[in-house]
Coordinates of C-alpha atoms and ligand atoms in Angstrom, one line a residue:
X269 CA 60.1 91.0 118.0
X270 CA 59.6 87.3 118.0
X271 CA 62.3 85.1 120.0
X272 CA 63.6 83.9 116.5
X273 CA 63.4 87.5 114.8
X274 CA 65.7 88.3 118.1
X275 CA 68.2 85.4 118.1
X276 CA 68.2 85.9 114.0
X277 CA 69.8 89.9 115.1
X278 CA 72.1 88.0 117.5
X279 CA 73.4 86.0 115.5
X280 CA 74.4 88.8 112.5
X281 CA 75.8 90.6 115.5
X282 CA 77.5 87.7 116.2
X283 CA 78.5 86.3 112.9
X284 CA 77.4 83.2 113.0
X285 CA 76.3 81.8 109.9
X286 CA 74.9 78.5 111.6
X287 CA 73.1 80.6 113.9
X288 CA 71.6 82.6 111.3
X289 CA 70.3 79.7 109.0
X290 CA 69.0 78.3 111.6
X291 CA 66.8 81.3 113.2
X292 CA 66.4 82.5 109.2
X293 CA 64.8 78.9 109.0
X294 CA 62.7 79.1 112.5
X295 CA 61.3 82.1 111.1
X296 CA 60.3 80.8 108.0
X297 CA 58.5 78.4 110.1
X298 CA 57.3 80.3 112.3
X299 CA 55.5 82.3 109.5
X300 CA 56.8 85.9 109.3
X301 CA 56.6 87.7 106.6
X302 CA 60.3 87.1 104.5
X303 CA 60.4 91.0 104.1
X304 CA 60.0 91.8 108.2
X305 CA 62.8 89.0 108.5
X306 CA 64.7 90.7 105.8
X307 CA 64.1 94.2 107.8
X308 CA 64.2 93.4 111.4
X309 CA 66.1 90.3 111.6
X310 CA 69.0 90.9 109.1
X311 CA 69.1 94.4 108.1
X312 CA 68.9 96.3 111.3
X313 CA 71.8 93.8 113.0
X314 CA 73.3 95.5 110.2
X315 CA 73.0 98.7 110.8
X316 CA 73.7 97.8 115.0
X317 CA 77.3 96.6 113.3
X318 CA 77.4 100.0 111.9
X319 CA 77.3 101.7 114.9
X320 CA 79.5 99.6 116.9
X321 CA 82.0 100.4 114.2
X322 CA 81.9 104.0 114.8
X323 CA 81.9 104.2 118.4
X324 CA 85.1 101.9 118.1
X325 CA 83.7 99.3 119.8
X326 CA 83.7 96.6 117.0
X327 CA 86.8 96.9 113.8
X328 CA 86.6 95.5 110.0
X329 CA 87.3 91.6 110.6
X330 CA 84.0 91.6 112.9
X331 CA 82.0 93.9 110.3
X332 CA 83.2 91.2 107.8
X333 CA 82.4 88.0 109.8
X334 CA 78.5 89.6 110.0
X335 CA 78.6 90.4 106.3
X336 CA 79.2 86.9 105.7
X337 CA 76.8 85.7 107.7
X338 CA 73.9 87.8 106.2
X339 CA 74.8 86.9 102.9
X340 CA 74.4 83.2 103.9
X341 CA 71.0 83.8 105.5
X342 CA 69.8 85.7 102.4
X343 CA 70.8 83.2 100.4
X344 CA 68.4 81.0 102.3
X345 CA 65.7 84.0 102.5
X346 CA 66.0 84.6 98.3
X347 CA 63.3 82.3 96.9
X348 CA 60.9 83.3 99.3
X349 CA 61.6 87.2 98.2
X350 CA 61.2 86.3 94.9
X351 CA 57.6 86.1 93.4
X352 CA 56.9 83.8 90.3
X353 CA 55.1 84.4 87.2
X354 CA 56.3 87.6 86.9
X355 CA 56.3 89.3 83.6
X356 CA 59.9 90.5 82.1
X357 CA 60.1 94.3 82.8
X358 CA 63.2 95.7 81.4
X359 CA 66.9 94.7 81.8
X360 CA 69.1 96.1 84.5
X361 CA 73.0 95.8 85.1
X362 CA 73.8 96.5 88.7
X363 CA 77.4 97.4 90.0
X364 CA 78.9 98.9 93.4
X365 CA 80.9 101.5 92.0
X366 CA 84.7 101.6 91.7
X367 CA 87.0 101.5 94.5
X368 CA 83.9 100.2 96.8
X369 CA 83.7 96.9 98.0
X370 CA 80.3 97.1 99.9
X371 CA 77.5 94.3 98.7
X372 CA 75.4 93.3 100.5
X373 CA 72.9 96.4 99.2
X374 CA 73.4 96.4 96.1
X375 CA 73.1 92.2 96.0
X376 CA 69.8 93.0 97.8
X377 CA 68.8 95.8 95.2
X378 CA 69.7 93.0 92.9
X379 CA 67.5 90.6 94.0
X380 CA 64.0 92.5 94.5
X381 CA 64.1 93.7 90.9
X382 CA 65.0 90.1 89.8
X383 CA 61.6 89.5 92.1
X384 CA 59.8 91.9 90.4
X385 CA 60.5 90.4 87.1
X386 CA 63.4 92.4 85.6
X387 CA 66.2 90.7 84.4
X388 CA 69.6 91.2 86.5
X389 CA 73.3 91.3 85.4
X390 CA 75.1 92.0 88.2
X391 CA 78.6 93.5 87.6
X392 CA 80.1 93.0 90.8
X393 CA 82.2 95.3 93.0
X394 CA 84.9 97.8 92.1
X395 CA 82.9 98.5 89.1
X396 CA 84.9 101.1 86.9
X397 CA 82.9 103.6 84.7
X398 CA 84.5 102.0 82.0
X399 CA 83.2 98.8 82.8
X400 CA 80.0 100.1 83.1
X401 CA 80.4 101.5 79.7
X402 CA 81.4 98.5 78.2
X403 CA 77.8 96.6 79.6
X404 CA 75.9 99.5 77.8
X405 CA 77.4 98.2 75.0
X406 CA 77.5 94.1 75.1
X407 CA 74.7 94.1 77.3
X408 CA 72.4 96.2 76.4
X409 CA 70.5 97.0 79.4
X410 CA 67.6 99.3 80.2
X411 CA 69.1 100.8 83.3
X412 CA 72.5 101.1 84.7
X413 CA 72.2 101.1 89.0
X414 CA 75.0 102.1 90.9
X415 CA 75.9 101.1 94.2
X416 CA 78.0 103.1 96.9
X417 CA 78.3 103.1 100.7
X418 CA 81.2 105.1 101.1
X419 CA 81.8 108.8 100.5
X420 CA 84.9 108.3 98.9
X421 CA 83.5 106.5 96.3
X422 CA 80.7 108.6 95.5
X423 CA 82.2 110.8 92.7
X424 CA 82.7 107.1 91.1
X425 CA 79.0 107.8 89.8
X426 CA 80.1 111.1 88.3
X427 CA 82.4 110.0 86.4
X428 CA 80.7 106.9 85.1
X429 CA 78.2 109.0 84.0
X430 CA 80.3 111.5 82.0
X431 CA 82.4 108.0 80.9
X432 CA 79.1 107.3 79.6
X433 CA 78.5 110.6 77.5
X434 CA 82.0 110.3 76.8
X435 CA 81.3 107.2 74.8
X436 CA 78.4 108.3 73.2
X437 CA 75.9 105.6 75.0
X438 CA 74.5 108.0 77.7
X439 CA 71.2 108.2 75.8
X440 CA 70.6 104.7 75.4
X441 CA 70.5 104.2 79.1
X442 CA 68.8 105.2 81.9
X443 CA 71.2 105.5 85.2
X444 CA 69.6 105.3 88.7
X445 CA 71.8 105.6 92.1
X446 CA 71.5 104.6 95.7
X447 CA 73.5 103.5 98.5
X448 CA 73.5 104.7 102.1
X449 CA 75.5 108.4 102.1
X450 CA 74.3 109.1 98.6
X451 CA 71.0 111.4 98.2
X452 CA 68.5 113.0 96.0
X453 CA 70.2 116.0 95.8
X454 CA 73.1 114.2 94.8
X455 CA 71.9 112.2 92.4
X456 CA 70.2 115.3 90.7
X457 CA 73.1 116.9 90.9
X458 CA 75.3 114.6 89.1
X459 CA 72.7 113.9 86.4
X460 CA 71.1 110.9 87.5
X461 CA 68.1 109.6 86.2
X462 CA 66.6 108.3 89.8
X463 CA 67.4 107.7 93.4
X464 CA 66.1 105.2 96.0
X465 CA 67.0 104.9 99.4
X466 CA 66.4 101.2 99.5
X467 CA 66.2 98.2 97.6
X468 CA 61.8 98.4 97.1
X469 CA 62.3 101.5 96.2
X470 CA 64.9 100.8 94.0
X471 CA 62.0 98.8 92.0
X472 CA 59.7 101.3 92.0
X473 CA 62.1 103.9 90.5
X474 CA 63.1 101.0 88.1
X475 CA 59.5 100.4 87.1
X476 CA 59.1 104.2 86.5
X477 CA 62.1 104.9 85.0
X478 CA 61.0 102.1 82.2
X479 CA 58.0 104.3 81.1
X480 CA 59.8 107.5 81.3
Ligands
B1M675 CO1 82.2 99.2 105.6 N1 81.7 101.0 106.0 N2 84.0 99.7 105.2 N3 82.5 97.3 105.4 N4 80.4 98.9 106.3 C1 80.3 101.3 106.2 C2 79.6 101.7 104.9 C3 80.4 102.6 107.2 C4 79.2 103.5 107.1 C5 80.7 102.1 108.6 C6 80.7 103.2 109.6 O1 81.6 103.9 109.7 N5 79.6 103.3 110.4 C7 81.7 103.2 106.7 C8 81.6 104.3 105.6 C9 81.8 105.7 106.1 C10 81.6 106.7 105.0 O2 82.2 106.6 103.9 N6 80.6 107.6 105.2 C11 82.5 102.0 106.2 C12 83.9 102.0 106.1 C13 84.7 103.2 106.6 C14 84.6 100.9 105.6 C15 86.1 100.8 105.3 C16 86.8 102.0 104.7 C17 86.8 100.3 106.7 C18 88.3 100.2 106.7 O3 88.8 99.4 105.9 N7 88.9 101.1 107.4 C19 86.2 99.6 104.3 C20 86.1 100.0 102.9 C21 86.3 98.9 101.9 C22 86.0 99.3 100.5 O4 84.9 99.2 100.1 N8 87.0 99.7 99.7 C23 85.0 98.8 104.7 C24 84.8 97.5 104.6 C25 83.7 96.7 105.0 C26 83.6 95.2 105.0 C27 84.4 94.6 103.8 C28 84.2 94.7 106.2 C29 82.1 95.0 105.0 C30 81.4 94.8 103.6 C31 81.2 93.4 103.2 C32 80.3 93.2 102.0 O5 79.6 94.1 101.6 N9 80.4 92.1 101.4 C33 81.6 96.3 105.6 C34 80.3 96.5 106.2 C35 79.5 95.2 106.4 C36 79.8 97.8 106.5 C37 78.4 98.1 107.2 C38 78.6 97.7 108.7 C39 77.2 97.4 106.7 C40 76.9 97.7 105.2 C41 75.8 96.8 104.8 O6 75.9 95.7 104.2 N10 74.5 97.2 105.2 C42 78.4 99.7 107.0 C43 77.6 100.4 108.1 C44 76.2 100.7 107.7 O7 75.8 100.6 106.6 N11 75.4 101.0 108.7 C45 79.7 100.0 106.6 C46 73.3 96.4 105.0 C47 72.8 96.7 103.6 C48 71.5 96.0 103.3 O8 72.5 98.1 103.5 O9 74.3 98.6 101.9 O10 73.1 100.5 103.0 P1 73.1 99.1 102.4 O11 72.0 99.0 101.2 C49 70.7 99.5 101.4 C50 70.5 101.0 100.9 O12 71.7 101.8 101.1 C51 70.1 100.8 99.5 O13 69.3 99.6 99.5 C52 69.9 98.7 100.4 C53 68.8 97.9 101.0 O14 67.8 98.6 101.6 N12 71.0 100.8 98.4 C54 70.5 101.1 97.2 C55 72.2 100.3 98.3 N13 72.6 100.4 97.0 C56 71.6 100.9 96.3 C57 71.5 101.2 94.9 C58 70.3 101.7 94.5 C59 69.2 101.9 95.4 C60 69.3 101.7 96.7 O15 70.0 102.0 93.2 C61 71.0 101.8 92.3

């Protein structure tokens, strides 16, 4: 890793947003790629706060401070992921599911399929099934994507979905999942239309999911 691509981890370790748009910024400069700052700059200090979490050696206002500050530097990293001239490619409303607060993936899932030229609404956090009912209905969109890092919240998605069926709009919408403990299985379990482990994916199984 480059010295900025390293002080760029320190600093969401640290969770210092100065820091952060700074070395986001010096490695802009510098000339790496905005996904590999994205990747190994941002997203693995993420995952290093993660760990330190569950080994007790770091507690929820620290997990926080580092949220904030990658949300800051992708702020500053968002024009750069998105491409221009794009065509449209479908409508999708995106949403971390009920009872979760977690946003940072499902912001990021947000923003590559804006990149790839679909339009965005995003619903927010604490999403309930019946909010995500009423957007199939005032909204209209293509695909409903649902957001969850905790296993708590993951039957959330079940019950949007039967929400969904429940208000007769299932049909008219396609409903992809993700989020870190959810899986495949699950999602074929639960009666989802697609699953993506992370946020390119996401737009891949968007892209296919609009043709299917
Ligand atoms: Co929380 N948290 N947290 N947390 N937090 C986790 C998720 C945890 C794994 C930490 C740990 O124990 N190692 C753990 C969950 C354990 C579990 O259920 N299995 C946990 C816990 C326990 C909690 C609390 C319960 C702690 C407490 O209060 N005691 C609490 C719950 C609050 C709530 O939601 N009700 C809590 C709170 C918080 C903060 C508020 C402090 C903060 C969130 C701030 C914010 O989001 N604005 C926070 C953070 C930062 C984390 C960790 C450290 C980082 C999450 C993150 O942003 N990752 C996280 C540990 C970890 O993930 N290693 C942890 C970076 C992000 C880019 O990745 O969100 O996984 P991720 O998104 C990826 C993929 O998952 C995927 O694409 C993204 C990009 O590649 N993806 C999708 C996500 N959504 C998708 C949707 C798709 C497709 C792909 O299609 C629709």
């Amino acid at each position: 890793m480059t010295e900025n691509l390293t002080n760029l981890y320190n600093s969401v370790l640290e969770g210092s947003i100065d820091g952060v748009n700074q070395n986001v910024q010096a490695a802009l400069d510098e000339g790496i790629e905005p996904g590999e700052i994205l990747s190994k700059g941002m997203i693995a200090a993420m995952q290093e706060v993660g760990r330190l979490y569950e080994e007790g050696d770091c507690f929820v206002p620290e997990m926080l401070v580092s949220a904030r500050a990658m949300q800051a530097g992708l702020a500053l990293l968002k024009p750069h992921l998105l491409s221009t001239n794009v065509q449209a490619m479908g409508k999708v409303a995106v949403g971390t599911v009920k009872g979760d607060l977690h946003d940072i993936g499902k912001n990021l899932v947000g923003l590559m399929l804006e990149g790839a030229g679909f339009e965005v609404i995003n619903l927010g956090v604490d999403v309930t099934p019946d909010a995500f009912v009423n957007s199939v209905k005032t909204d209209a969109p293509d695909i409903i994507a649902m957001s969850a890092l905790l296993t708590t919240t993951m039957p959330s998605m079940e019950a949007t979905l039967a929400a969904l069926e429940a208000a007769g709009v299932r049909k008219q919408v396609k409903v992809m999942v993700g989020g870190a403990p959810v899986t495949e299985e699950y999602a074929r379990k639960i009666g989802a239309d697609g699953f993506a482990d992370d946020a390119s994916r996401a737009v891949a199984v968007a892209r296919t999911l609009m043709t299917s």
